[in-house]
Tab-separated table of C-alpha atoms in Angstrom:
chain	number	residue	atom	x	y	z
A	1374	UNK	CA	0.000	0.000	0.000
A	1375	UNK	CA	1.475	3.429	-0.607
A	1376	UNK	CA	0.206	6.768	0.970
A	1377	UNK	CA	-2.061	5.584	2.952
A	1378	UNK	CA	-3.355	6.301	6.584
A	1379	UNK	CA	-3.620	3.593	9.247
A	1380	UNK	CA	-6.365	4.422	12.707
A	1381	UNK	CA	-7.179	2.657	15.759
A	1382	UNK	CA	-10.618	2.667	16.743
A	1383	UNK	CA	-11.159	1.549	20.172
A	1384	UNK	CA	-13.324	-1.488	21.421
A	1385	UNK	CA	-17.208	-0.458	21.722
A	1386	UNK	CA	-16.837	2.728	20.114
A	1387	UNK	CA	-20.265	1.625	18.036
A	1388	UNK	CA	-21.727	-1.190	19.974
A	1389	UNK	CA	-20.738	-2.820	23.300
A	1390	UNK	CA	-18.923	-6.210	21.165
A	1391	UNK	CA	-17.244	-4.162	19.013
A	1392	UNK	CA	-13.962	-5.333	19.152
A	1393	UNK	CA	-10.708	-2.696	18.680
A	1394	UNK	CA	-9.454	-1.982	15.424
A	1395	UNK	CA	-7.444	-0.888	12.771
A	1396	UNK	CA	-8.273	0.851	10.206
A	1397	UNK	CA	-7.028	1.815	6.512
A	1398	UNK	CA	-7.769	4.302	4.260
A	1399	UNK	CA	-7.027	6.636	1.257
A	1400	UNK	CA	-4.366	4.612	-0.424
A	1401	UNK	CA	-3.057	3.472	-3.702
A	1402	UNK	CA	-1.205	-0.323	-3.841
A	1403	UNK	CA	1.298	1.218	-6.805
A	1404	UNK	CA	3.412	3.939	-7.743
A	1405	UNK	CA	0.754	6.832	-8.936
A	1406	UNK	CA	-2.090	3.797	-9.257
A	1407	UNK	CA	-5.128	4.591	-8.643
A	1408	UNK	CA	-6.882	5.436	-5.218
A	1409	UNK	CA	-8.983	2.987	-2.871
A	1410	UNK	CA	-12.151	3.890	-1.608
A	1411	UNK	CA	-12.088	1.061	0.456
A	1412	UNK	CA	-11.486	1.131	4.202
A	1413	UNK	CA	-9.828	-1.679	5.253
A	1414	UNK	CA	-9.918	-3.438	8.840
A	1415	UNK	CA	-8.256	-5.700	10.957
A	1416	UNK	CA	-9.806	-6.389	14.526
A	1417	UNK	CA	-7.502	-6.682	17.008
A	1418	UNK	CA	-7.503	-9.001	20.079
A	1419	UNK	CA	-8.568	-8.220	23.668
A	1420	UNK	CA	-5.145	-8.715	25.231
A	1421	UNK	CA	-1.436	-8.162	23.184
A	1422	UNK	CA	-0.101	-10.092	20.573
A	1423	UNK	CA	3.073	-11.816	21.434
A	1424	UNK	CA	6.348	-11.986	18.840
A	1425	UNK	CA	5.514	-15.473	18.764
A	1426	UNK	CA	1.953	-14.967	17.091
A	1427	UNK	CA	2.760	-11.539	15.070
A	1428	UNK	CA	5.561	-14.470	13.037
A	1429	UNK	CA	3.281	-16.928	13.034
A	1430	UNK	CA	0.587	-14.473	11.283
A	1431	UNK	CA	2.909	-13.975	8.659
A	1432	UNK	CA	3.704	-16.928	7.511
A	1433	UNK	CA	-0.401	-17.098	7.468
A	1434	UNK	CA	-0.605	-14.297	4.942
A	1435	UNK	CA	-3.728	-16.015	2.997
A	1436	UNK	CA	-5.362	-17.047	6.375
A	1437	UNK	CA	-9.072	-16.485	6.579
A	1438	UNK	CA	-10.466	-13.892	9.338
A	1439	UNK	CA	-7.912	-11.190	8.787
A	1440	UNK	CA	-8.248	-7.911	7.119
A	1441	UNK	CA	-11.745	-7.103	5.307
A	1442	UNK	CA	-13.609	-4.214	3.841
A	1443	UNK	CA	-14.867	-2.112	6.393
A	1444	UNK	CA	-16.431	0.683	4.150
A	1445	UNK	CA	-16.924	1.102	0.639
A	1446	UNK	CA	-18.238	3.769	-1.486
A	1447	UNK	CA	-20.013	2.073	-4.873
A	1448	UNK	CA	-20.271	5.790	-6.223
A	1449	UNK	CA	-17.160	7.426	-5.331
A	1450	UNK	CA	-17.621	10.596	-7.368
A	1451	UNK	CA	-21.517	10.756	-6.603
A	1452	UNK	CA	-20.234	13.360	-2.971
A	1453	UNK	CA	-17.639	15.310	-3.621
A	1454	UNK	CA	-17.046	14.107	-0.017
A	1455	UNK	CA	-16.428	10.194	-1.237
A	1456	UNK	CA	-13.768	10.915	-3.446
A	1457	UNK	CA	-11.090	8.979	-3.037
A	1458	UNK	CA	-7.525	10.304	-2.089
A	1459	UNK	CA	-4.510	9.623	-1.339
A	1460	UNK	CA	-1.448	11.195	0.806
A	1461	UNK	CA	-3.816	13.089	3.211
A	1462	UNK	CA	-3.606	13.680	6.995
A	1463	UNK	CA	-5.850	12.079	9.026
A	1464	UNK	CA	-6.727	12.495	13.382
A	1465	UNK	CA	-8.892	10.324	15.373
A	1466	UNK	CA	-11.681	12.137	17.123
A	1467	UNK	CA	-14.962	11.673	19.411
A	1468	UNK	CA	-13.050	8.564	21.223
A	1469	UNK	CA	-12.858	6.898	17.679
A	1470	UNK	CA	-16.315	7.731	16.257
A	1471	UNK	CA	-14.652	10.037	13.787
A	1472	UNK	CA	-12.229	9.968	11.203
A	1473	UNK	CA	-10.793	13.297	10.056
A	1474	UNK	CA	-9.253	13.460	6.763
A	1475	UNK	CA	-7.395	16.370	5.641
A	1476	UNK	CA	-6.686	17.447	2.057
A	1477	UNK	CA	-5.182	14.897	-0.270
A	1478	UNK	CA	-5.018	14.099	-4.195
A	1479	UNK	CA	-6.352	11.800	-6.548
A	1480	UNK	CA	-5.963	11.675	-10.455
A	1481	UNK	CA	-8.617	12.514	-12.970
A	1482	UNK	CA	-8.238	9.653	-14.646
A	1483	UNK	CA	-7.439	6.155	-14.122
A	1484	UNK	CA	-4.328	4.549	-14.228
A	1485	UNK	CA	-5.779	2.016	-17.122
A	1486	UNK	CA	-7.281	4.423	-19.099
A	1487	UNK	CA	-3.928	6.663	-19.175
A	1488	UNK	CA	-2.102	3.414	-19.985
A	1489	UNK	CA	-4.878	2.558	-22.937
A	1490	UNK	CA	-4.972	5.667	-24.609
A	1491	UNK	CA	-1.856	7.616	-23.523
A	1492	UNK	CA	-3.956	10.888	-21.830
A	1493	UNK	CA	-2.298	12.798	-19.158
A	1494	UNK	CA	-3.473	12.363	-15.849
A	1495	UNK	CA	-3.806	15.328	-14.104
A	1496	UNK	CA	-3.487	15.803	-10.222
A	1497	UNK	CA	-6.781	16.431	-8.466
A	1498	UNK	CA	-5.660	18.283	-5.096
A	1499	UNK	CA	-8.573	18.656	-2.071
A	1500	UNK	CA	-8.354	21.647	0.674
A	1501	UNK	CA	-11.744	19.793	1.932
A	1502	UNK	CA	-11.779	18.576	5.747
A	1503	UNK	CA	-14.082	14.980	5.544
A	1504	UNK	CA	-15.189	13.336	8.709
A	1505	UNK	CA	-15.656	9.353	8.403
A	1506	UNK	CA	-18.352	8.048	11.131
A	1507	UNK	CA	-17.179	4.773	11.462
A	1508	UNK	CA	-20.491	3.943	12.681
A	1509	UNK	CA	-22.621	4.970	10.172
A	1510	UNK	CA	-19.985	4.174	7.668
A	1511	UNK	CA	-20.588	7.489	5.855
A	1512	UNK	CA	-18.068	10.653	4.873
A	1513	UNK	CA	-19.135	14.373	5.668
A	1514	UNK	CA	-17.350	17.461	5.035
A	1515	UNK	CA	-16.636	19.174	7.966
A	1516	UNK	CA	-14.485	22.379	6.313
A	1517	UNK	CA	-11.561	23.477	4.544
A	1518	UNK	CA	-8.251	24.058	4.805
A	1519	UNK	CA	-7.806	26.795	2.575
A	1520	UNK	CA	-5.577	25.262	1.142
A	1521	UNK	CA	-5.330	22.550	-1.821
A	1522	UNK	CA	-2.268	20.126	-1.148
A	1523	UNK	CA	-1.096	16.446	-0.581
A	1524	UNK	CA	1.094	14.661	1.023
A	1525	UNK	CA	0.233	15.742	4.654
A	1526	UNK	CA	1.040	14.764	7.858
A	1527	UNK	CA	-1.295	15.071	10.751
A	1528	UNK	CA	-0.923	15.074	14.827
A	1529	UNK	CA	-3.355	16.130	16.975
A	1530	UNK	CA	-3.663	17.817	20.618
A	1531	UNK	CA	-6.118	16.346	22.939
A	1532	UNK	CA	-5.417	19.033	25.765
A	1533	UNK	CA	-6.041	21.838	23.522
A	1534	UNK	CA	-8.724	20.257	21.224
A	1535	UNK	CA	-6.726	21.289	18.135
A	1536	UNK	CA	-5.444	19.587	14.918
A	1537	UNK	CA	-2.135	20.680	12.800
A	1538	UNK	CA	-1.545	19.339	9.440
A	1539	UNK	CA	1.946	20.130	8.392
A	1540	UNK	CA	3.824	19.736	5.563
A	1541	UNK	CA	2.385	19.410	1.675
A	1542	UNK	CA	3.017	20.393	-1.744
A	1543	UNK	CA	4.240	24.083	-1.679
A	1544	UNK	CA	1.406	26.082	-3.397
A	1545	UNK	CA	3.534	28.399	-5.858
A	1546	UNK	CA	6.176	25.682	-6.358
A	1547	UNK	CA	6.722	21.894	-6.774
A	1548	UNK	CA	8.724	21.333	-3.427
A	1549	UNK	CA	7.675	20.416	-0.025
A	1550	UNK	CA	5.829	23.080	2.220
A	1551	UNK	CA	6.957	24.113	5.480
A	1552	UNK	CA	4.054	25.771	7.001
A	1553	UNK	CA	1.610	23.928	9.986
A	1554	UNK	CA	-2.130	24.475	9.523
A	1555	UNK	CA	-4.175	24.459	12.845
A	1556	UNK	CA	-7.930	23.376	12.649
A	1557	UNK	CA	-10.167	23.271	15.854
A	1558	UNK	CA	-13.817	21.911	16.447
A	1559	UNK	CA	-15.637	23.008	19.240
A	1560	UNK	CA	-17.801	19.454	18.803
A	1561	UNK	CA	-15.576	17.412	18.812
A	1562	UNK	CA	-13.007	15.273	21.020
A	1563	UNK	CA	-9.999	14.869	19.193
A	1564	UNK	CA	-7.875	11.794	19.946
A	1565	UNK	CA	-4.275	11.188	19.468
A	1566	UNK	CA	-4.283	7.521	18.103
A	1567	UNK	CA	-3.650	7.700	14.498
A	1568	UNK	CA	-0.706	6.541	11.827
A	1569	UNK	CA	0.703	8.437	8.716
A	1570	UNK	CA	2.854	6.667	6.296
């Protein structure tokens, strides 16, 4: 998988049995492929894994009961809000109910079709602020960033309730940014349990 974003969602964040998990979203699995709706999961057990059983899982790489679709989108370009991207920032709010997803690109067209007929693909950059509900299984927007740029990398505060995406494509030039944005949401409880890679 590349440019993706990797979450923990707590046990019982939706329903008493649910058990913890992780989550994966807005990634690609090739070089400038195309980008996954999908939101893959993996639940995780009640207690910790040992070395003994993380080896022993992979040599069991094809093994039944491991990582399935959480969430898919059959119209991804229905909502501007479902589009998929890739190399955004994400934080983990409301004690895992929330997913926020900040900025992020995608391509205009897809990888097969450039490959088939030789068209350009142009970059498709989002300033938009989504929110998965990981209960409802649905993406809102929740802002902007005012800003349109990729390859992010998020942290958030719980103490002061705020989120800083840092990092990006430099607006006026192709090089990395070096500026912090700070987003904060009165209505929500921002968590700090999240990945970037």
């Amino acid at each position: 998988l590349d440019h993706g974003n990797a979450a923990i969602i707590p046990s019982g964040t939706c329903k008493e049995s649910d058990p913890a998990r992780i989550v994966i979203m807005n990634f690609r699995t090739e070089p400038y492929g195309d980008i996954h709706p999908e939101v893959l999961a993996h639940d995780l057990p009640d207690g910790r894994w040992t070395l003994d059983e993380l080896e022993a899982m992979d040599k069991e790489r094809n093994r039944k009961g491991g990582w399935y679709i959480y969430h898919n989108v059959t119209d991804p370009f229905a909502r501007p809000e479902d589009v998929p991207r890739d190399a955004a920032g994400i934080v983990v709010t409301d004690g895992g109910r929330h997913i926020l997803n900040f900025g992020g690109q995608a391509h205009d067209i897809s990888m097969a079709e450039h490959r088939a007929t030789g068209r350009k693909r142009h970059k498709i950059k989002f300033n938009m602020i989504r929110s998965l509900d990981v209960c409802q299984k649905e993406w809102s927007k929740v802002g902007d960033m005012g800003l349109s740029t990729f390859a992010l990398q998020s942290c958030a505060s719980q103490r002061l309730q705020v989120a800083f995406t840092c990092g990006g494509e430099a607006p006026l030039h192709n090089s990395n940014s070096d500026m912090c944005i700070a987003s904060h949401w009165a209505s929500m409880h921002i968590e700090n349990q999240h990945v970037v890679w």
